[in-house]
């Protein structure tokens, strides 16, 4: 139902909205979701909440015009859910970041180069979204992207201030030639 409704919504979705939502889906960790499907979820939630509001207000014998608030609340619920999913993922990444930085530091101090140290973090690190993102970054490096571009892509995908700061420090250290 969502896929078909999403296909019907395709002409309604602007390019800027699609780009913005795609970035949010990537940040959430689900890059396969489409903006059209998200709008379909909004429409279905609005319809469901609106009908629920109509039934509730009818049972309470209140003016049915107030059901419009239920429609609006249902329409906004997917945005609230999306924001919550992004916050949960950011929290998991922030919790795993210190351990991964320690493991990366130990690996580099033990004599491994940066790429091998990242591979060690991916192999031995805590399972979760940070490990997945580092694995994507490692794959980009292996496919020929520069270390700086792969790190910046990691920062752009996750959009977490702590990780962005760490990536900036790594890029600066790489440019300056420091260890």
Phi, psi and omega in degrees: 000315182295319180297316180292317177296323177297319177297325177290332181278351185308315179293340182277345187269122178281161181295321181292320177295317179299317179296315180297316181290323177299319177297319178294322179294322177295316178298325178287340181098013180231075184289351181276349182287143181256151178296326179297319179292324178298318177295323177297319176299319178299315181295317180294318178295319179297317179296314181297311180294323179296316177294320176299318178295318178298315180295316181296314181293326177293319178294324180275357181056044176256164178299131184288348179298333180291347178294341177299329176296324177293321177299313180297317179297319177294324179292325182275343183303317177298327176294320178295318179298316180297314178299320179294320179295321178295318179297318179298317180293318177299320179297316179297319180293317180297324179289327182273344185299313181300318179297317181293322177295318177299314180295322177295316180297314179299320181294318180291319179292337178279355175112000178282149173283173187300315182296318178292325178293319176297319178299322178293321178295319179294321181289315188257351185290170179291136177296141180155188185294327179294318178297320177297315180294320177294326177294319176297317179298317179297320177297321178296318179297317181293333179277357173115358176288154178289159179300318180297315181294321178295319178295318179295322176297321176301313180297319180292325179290316187277317180057049177246126185304319180297318180289322178298319177296316179297317179297319178299318178296319178295318180295317180295318179296322179294320179292322183278347179083014178276163182282000000 
